Short mmCIF file of C-alpha atoms in Angstrom, two decimals:
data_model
loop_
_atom_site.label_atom_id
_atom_site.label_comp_id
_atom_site.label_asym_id
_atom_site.label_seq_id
_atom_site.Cartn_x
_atom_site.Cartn_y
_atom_site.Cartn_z
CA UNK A 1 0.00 0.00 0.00
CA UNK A 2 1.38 3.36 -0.67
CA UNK A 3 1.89 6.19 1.33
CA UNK A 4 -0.61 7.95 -0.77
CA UNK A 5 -3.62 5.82 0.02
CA UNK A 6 -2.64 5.11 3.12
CA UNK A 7 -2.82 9.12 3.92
CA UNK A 8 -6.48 8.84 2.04
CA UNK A 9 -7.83 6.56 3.97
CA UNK A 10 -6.89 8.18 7.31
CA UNK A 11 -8.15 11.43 5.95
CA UNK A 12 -11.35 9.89 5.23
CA UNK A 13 -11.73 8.51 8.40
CA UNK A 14 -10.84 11.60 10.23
CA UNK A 15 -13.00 13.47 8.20
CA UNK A 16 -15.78 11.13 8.51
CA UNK A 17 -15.75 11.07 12.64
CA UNK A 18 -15.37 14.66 12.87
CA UNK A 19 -18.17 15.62 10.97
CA UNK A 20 -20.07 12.99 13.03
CA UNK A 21 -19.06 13.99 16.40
CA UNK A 22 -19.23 17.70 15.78
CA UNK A 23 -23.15 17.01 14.73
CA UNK A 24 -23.56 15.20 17.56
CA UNK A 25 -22.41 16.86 19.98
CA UNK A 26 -24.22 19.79 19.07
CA UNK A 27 -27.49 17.80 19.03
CA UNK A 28 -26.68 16.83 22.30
CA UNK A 29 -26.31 20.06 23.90
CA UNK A 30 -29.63 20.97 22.48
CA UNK A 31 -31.01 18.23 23.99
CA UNK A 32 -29.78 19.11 27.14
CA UNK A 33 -30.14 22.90 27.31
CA UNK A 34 -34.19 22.80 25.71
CA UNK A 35 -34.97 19.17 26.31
CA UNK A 36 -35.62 18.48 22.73
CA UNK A 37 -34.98 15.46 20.83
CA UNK A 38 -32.96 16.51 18.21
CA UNK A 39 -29.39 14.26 19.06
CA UNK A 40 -30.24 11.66 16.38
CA UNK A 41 -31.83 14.44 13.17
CA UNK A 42 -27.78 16.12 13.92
CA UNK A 43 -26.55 12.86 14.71
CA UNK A 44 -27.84 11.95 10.62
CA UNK A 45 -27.10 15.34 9.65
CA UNK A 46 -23.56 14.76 10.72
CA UNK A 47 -23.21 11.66 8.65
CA UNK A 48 -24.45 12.83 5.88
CA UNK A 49 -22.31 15.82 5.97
CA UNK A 50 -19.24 13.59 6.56
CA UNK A 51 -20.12 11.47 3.67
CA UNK A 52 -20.56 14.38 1.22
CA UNK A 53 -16.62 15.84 2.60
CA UNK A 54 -15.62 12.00 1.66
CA UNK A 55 -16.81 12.19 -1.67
CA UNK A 56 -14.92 15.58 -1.68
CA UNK A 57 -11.86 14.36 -0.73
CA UNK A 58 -11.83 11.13 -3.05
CA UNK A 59 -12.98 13.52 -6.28
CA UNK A 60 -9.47 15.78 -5.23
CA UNK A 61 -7.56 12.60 -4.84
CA UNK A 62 -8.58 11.61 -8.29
CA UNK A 63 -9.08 14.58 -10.01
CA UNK A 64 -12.33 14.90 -10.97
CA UNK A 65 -15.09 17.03 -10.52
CA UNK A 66 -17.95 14.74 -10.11
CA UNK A 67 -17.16 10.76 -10.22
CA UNK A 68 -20.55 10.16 -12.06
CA UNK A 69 -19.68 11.98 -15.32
CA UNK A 70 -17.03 10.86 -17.98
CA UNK A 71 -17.39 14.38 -19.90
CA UNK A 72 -16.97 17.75 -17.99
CA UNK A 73 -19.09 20.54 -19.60
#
């Protein structure tokens, strides 16, 4: 394994729990300041955010702008 993927995969792992725990956490102190129940809509807002900065980072690594298009326009 290079060096190269090896610092991809750790970036999209990093960048994955960090969008999830940021999320979280903020859902949580909602929670706990206004007794809501809004932990697991940030908790999925969090994924979904970290998968999007994924997809991000692999289009960089590759070079592309989209990785569901051949043709640019």
């Amino acid at each position: 394994m290079s060096m190269k993927m090896l610092a991809l995969i750790s970036q999209l792992a990093i960048s994955m729990l960090t969008a999830i725990l940021i999320c979280g956490g903020i859902g949580y102190i909602i929670d706990s300041y206004f007794g809501t129940s809004l932990f697991v809509f940030f908790l999925i807002l969090g994924v979904a955010g970290g998968y999007k900065t994924c997809y991000n980072v692999i289009c960089k690594f590759l070079g592309k702008k989209s990785l569901f298009r051949d043709k640019e326009n």
